[in-house]
Backbone as ProteinMPNN parsed JSONL, in Angstrom:
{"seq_chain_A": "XXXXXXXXXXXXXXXXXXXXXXXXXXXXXXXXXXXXXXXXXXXXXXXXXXXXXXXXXXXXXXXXXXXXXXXXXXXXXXXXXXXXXXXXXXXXXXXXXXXXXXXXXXXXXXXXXXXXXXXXXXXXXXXXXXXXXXXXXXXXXXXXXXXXXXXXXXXXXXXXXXXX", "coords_chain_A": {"N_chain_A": [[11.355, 14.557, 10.928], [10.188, 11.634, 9.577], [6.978, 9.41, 8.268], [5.879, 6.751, 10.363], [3.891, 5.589, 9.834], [0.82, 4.012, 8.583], [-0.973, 2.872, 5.505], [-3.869, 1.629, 4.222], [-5.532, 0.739, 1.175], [-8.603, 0.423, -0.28], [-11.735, -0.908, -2.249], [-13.789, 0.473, -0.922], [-16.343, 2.215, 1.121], [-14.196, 5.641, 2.351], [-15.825, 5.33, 5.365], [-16.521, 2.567, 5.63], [-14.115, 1.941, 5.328], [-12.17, 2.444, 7.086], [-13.911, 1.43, 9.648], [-13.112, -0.857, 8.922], [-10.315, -1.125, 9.161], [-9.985, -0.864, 11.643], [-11.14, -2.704, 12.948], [-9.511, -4.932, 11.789], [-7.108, -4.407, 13.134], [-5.587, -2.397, 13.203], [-3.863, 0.516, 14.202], [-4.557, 3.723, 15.544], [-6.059, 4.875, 13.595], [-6.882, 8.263, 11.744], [-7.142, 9.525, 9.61], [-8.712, 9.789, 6.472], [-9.266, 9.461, 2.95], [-10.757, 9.552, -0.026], [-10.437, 7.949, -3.073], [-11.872, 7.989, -5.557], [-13.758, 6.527, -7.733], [-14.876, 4.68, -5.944], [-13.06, 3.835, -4.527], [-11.104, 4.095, -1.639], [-8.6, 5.102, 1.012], [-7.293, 4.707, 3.956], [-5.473, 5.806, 7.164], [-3.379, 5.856, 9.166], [-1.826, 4.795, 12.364], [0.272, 2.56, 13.061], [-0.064, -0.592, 11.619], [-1.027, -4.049, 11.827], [0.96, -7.598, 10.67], [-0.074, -8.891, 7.587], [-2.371, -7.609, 7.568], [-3.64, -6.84, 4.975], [-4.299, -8.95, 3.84], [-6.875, -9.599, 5.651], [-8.017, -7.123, 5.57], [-9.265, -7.51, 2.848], [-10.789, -10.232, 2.816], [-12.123, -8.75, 4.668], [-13.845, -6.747, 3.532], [-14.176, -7.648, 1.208], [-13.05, -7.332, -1.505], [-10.278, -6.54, -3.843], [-7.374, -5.454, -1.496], [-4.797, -3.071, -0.897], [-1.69, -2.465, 1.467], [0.849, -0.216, 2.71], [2.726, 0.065, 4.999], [5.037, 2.379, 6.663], [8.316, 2.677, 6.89], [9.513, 5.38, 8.911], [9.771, 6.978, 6.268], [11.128, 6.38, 4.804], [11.23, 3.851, 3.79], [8.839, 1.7, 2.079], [6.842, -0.52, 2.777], [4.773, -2.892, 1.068], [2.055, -4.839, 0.711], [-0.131, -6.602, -0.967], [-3.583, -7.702, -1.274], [-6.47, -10.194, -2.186], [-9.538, -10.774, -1.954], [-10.223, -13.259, -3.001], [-7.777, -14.589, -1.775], [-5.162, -13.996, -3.228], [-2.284, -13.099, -3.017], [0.797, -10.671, -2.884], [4.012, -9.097, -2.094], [5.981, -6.23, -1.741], [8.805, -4.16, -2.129], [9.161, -0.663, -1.468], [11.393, 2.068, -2.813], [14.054, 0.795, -2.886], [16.835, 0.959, -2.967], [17.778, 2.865, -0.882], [16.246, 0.701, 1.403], [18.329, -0.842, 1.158], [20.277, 0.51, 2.808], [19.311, 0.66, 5.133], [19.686, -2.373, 6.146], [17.719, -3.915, 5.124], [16.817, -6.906, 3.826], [16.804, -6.849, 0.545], [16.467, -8.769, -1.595], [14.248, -10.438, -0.307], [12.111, -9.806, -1.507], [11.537, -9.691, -4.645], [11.071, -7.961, -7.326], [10.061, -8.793, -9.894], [7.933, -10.792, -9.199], [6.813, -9.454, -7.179], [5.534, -7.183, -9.651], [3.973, -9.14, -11.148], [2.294, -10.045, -9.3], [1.12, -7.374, -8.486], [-0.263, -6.903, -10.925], [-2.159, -8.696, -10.945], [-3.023, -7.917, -9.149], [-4.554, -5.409, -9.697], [-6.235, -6.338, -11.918], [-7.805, -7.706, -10.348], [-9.172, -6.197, -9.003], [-10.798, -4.924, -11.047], [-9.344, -2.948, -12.263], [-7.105, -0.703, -14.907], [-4.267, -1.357, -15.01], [-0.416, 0.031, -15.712], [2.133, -1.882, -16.635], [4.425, -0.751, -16.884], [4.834, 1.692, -15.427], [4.122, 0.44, -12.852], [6.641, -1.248, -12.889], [8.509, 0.974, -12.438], [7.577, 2.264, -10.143], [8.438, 0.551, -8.318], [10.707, 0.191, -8.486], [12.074, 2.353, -9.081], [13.207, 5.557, -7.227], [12.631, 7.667, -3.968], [12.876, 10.059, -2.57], [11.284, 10.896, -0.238], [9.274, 7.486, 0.935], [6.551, 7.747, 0.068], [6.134, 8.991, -1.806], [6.405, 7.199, -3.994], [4.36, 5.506, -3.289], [2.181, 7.054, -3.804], [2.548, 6.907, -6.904], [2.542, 4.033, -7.558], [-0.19, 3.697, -6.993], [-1.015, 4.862, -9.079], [-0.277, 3.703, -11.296], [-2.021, 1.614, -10.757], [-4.035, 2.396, -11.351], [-5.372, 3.773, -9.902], [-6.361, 6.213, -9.264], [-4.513, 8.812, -6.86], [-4.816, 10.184, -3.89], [-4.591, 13.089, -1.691], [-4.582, 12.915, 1.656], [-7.168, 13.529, 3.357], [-9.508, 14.896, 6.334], [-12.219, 13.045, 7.309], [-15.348, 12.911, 8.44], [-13.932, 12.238, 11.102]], "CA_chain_A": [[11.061, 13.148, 11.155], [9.146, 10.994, 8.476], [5.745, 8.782, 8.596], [6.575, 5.448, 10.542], [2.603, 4.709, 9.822], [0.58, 3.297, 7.241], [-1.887, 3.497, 4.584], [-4.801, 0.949, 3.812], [-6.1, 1.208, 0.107], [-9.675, -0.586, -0.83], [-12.644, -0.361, -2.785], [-14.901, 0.5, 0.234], [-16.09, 3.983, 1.636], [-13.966, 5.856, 3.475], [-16.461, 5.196, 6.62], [-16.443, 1.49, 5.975], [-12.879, 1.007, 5.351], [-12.154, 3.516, 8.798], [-14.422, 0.861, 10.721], [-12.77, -2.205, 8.956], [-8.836, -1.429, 9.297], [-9.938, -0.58, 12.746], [-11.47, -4.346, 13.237], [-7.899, -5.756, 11.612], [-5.679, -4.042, 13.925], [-4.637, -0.963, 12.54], [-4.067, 1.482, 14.974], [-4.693, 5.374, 15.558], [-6.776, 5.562, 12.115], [-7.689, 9.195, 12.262], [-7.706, 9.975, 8.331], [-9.072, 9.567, 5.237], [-9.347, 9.957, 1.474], [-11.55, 9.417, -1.076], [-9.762, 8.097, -4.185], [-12.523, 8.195, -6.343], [-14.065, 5.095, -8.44], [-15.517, 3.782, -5.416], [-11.4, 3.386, -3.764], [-10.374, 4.781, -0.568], [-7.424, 5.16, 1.881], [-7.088, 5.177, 5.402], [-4.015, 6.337, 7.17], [-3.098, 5.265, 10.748], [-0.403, 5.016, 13.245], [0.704, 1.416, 13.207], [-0.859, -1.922, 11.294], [-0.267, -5.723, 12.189], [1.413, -7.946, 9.628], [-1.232, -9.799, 7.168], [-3.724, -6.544, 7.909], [-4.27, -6.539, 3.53], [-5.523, -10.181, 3.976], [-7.621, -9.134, 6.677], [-8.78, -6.662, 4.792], [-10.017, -8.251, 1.754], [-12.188, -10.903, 3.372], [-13.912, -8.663, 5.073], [-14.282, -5.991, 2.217], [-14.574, -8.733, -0.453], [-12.201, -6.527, -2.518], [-8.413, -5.683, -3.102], [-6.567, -4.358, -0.714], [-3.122, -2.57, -0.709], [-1.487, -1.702, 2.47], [1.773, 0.152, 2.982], [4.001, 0.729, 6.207], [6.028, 3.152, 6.256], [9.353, 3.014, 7.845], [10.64, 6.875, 8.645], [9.465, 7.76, 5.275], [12.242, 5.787, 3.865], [11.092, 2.541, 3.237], [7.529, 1.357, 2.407], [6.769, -2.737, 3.047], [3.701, -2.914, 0.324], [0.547, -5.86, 1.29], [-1.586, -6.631, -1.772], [-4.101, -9.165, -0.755], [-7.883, -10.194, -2.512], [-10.512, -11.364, -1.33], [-9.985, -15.114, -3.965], [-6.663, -15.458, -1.851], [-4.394, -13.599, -3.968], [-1.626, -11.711, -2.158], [1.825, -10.222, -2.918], [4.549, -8.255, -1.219], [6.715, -5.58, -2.289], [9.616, -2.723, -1.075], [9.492, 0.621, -1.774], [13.102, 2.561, -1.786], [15.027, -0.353, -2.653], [17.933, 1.618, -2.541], [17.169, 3.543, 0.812], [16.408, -0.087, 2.254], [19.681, -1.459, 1.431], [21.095, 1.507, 3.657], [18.832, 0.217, 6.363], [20.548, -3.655, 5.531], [16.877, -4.919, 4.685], [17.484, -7.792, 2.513], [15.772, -6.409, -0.677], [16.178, -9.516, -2.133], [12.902, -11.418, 0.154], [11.471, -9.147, -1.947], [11.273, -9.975, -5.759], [10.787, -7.19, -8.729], [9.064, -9.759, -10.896], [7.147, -11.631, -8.587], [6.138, -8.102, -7.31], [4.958, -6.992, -10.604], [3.599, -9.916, -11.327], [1.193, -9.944, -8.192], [0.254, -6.141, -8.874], [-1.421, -6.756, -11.949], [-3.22, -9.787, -10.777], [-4.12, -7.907, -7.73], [-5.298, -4.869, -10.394], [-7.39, -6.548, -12.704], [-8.83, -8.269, -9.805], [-9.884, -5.554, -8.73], [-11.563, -4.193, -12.224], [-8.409, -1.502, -12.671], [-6.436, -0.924, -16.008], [-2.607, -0.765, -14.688], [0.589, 0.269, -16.277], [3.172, -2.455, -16.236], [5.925, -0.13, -16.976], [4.833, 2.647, -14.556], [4.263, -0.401, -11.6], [7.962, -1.792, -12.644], [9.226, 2.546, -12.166], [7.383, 2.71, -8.871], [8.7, -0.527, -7.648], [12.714, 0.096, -8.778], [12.358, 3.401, -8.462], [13.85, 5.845, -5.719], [12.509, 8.774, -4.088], [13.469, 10.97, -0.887], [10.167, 10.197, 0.561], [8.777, 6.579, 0.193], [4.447, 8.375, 0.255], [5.514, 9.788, -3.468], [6.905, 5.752, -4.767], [3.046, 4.694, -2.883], [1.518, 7.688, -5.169], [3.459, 6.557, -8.448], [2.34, 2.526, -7.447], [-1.145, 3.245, -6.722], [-1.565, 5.527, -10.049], [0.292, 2.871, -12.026], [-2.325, 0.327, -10.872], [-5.345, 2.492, -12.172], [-6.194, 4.222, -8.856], [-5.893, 8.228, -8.468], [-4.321, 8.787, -5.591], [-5.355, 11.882, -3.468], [-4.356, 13.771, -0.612], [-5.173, 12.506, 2.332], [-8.342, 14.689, 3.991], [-10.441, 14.165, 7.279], [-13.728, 12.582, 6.573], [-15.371, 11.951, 9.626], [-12.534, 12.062, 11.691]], "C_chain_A": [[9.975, 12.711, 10.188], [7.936, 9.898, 9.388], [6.209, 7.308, 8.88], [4.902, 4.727, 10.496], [2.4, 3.824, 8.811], [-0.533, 3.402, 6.689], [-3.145, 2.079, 4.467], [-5.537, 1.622, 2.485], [-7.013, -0.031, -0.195], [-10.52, -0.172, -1.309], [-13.786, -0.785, -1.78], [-15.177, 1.822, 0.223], [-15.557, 4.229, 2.813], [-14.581, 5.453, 4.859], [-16.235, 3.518, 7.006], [-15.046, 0.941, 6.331], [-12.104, 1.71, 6.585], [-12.814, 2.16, 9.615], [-13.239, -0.478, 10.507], [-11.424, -2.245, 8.85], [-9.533, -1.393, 11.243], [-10.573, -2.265, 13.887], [-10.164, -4.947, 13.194], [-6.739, -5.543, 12.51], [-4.956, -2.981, 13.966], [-4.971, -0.029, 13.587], [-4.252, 3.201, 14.919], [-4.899, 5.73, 14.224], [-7.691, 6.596, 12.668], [-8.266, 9.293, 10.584], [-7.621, 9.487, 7.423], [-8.839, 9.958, 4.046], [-9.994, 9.023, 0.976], [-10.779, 9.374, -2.622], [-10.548, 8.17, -5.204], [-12.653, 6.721, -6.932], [-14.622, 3.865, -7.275], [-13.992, 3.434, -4.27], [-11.309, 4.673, -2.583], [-9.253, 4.354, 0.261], [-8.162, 5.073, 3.538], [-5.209, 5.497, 5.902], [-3.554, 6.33, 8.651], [-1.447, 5.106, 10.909], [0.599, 3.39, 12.976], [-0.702, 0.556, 12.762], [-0.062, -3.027, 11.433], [-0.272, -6.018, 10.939], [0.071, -8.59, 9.178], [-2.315, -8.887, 6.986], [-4.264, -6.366, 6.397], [-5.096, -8.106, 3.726], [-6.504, -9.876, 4.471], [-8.705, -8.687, 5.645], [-9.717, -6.974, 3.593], [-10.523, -9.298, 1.705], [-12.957, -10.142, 3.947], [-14.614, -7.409, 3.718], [-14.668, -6.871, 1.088], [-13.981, -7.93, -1.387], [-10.985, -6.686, -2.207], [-8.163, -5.165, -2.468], [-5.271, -4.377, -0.772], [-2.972, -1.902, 0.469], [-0.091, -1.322, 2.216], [2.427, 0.665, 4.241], [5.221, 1.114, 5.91], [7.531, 2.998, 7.322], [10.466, 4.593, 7.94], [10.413, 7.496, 7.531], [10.297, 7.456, 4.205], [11.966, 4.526, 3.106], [9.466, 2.159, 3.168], [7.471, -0.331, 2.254], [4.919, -2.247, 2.652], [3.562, -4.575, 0.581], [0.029, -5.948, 0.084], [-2.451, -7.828, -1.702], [-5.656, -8.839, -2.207], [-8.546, -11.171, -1.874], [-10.487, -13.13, -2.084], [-8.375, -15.649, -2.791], [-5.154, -15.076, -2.095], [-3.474, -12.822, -3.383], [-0.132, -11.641, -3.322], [2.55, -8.654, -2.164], [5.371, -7.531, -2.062], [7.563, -4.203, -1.758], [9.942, -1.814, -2.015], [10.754, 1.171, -1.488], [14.151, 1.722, -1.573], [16.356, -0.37, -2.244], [18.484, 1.98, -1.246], [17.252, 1.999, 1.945], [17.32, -0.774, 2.518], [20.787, -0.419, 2.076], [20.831, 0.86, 5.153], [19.352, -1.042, 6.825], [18.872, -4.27, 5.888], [17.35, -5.416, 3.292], [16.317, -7.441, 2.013], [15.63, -7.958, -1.369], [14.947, -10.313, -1.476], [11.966, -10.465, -0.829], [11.394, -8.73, -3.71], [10.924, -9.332, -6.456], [9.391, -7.897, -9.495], [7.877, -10.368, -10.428], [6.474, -9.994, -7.85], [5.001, -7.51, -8.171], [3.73, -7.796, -10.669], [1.203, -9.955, -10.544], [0.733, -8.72, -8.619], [-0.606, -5.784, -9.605], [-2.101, -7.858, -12.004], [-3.901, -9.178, -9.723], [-5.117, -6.722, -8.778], [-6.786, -5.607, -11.097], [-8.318, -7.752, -11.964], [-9.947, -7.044, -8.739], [-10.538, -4.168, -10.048], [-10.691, -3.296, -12.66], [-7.471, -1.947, -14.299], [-4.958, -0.355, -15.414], [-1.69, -0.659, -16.025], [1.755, -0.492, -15.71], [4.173, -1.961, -16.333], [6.075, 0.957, -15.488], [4.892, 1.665, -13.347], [5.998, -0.421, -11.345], [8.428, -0.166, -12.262], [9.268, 2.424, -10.717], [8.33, 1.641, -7.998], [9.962, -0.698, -7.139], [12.529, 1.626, -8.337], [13.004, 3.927, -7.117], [13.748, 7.147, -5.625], [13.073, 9.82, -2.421], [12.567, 10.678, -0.103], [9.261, 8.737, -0.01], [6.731, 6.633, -0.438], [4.882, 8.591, -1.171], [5.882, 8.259, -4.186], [5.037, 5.235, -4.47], [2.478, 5.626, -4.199], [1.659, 7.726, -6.419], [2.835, 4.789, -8.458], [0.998, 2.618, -7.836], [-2.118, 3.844, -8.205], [-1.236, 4.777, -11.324], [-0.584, 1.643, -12.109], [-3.456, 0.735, -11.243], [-6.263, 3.179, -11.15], [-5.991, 5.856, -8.452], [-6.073, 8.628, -7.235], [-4.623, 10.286, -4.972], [-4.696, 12.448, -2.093], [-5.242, 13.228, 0.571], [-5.869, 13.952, 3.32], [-8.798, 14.262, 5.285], [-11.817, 14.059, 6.881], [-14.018, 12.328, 7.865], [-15.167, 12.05, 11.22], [-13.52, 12.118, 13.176]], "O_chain_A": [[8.959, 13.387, 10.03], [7.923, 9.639, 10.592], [6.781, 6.643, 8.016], [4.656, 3.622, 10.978], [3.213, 3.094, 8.244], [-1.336, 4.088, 7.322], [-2.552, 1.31, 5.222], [-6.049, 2.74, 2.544], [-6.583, -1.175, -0.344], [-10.62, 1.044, -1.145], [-14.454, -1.818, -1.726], [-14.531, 2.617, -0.46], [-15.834, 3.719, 3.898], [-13.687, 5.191, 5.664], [-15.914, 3.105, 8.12], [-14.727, 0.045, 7.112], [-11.148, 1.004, 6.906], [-11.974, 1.76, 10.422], [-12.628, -1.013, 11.432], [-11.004, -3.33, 8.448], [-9.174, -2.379, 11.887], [-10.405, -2.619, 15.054], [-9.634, -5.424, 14.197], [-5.725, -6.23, 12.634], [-3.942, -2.707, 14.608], [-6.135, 0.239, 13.883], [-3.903, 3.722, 13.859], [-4.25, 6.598, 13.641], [-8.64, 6.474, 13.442], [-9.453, 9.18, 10.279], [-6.684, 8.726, 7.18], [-8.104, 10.942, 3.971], [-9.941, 7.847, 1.335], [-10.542, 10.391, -3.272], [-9.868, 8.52, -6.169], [-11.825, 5.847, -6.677], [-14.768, 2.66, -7.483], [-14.144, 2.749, -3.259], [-11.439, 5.884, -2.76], [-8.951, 3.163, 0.196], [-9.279, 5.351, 3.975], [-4.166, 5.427, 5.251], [-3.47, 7.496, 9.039], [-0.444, 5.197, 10.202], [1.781, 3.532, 12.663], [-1.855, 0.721, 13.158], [1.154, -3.113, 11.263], [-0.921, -5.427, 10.075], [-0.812, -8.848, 9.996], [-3.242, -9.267, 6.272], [-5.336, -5.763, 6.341], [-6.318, -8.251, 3.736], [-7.404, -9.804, 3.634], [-9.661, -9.25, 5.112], [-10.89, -6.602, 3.566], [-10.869, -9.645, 0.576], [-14.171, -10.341, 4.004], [-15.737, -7.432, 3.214], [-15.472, -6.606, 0.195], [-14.711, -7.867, -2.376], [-10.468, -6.882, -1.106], [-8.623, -4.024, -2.517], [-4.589, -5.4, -0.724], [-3.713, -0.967, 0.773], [0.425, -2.094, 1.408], [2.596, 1.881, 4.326], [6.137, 0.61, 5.262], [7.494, 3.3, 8.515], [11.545, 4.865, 7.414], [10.783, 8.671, 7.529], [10.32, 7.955, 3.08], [12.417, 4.25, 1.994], [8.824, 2.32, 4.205], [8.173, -1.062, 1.555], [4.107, -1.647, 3.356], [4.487, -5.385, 0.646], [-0.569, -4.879, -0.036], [-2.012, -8.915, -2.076], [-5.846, -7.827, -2.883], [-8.121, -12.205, -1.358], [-10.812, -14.082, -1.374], [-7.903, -16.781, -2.897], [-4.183, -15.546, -1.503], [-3.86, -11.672, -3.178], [-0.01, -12.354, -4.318], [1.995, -7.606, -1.835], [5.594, -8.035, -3.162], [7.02, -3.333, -1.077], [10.662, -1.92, -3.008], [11.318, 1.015, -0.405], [14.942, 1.696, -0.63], [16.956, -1.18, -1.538], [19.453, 1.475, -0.68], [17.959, 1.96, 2.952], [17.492, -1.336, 3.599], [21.993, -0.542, 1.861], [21.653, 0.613, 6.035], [19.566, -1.017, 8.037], [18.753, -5.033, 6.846], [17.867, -4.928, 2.288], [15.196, -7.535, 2.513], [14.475, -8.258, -1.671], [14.498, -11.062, -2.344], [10.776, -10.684, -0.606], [11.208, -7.556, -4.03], [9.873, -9.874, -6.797], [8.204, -7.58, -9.576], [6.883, -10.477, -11.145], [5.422, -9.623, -8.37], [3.856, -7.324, -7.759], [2.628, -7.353, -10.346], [0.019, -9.926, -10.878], [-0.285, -8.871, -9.294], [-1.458, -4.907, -9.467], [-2.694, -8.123, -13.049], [-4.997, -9.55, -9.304], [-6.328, -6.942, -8.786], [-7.972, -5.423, -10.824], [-9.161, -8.477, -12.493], [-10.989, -7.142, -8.092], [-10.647, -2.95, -9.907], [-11.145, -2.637, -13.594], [-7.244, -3.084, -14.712], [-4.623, 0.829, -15.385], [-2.025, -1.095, -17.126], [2.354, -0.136, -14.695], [5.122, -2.604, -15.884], [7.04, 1.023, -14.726], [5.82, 1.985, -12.604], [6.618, 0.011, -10.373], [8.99, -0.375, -11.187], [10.291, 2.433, -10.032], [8.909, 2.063, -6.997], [10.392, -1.258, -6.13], [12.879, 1.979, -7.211], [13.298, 3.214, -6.158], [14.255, 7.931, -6.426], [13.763, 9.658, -1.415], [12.944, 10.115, 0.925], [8.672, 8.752, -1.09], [6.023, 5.844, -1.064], [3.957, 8.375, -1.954], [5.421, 8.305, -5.326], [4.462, 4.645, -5.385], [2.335, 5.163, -5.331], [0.991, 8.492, -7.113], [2.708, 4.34, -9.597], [0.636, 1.929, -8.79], [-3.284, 3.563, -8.48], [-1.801, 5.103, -12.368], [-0.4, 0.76, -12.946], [-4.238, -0.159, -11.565], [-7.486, 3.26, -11.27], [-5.523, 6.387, -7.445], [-7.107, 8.801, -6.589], [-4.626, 11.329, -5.627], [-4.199, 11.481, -1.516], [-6.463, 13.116, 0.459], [-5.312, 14.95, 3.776], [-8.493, 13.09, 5.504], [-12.436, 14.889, 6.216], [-13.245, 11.655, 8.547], [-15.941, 11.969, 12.173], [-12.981, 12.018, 14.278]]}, "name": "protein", "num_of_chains": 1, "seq": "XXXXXXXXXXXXXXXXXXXXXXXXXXXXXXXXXXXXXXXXXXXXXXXXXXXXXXXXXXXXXXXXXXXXXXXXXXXXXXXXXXXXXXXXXXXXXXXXXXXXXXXXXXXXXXXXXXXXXXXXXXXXXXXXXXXXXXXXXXXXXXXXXXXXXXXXXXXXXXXXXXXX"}
């Protein structure tokens, strides 16, 4: 059985961004990671829709969230703190098994948003590697998040307990 959770990615510390998915809604956040550059994860059971907005008023930074469905499908959040959001589906393939309409869900306008949400948050992305992760298609949708989030300038890590 795959991960029906989800991920929160911001430039906070682990501890803060643990207290502040846990303000937004995000449920059963046990663990962490430390992505380095000041970026961390969290990694919980269930998050409410909008939870990257959330996030990035109260962080005053980017945030990327991902829910996972089964491990098949990820439904990517990128919000900033100016306003700035966009959405995007992991497993495009995979989700048109599930009959999510891939199309509410835009390539370009995808892209687009990813490297406005990057270089609002100070990162140097790869528009080719974003467009891979985005079209791409993998058996689990956690390695398309670790191909997105390394594409936008963020080294992604293993998730650890910090804390916990």
């Amino acid at each position: 059985m795959g991960d029906s959770g989800g991920m929160a990615v911001a430039r906070a510390t682990a501890t803060e961004l643990r207290e502040f998915a846990a303000e937004a809604g995000f449920d059963g956040v046990d663990v962490t990671a430390d992505l380095g550059g000041g970026w961390s994860a969290v990694y919980g059971a269930d998050q409410p829709d909008s939870a990257a907005a959330a996030l990035a008023r109260r962080t005053g930074a980017p945030v990327l969230t991902v829910a996972y469905l089964d491990s098949d499908v990820g439904f990517v959040e990128g919000a900033t703190f100016a306003g700035g959001s966009w959405k995007a589906l992991l497993n495009r393939e995979t989700a048109e098994r599930y009959e999510i309409p891939v199309d509410r869900f835009p390539v370009e306008a995808a892209l687009a948003g990813a490297l406005d949400w990057a270089a609002a948050g100070g990162l140097t992305a790869d528009p080719e590697g974003v467009r891979a992760a985005l079209t791409g298609s993998e058996a689990f949708a956690e390695d398309l998040t670790e191909r997105l989030l390394g594409a936008l300038g963020i080294a992604p890590a293993a998730p650890g307990e910090e804390g916990a």
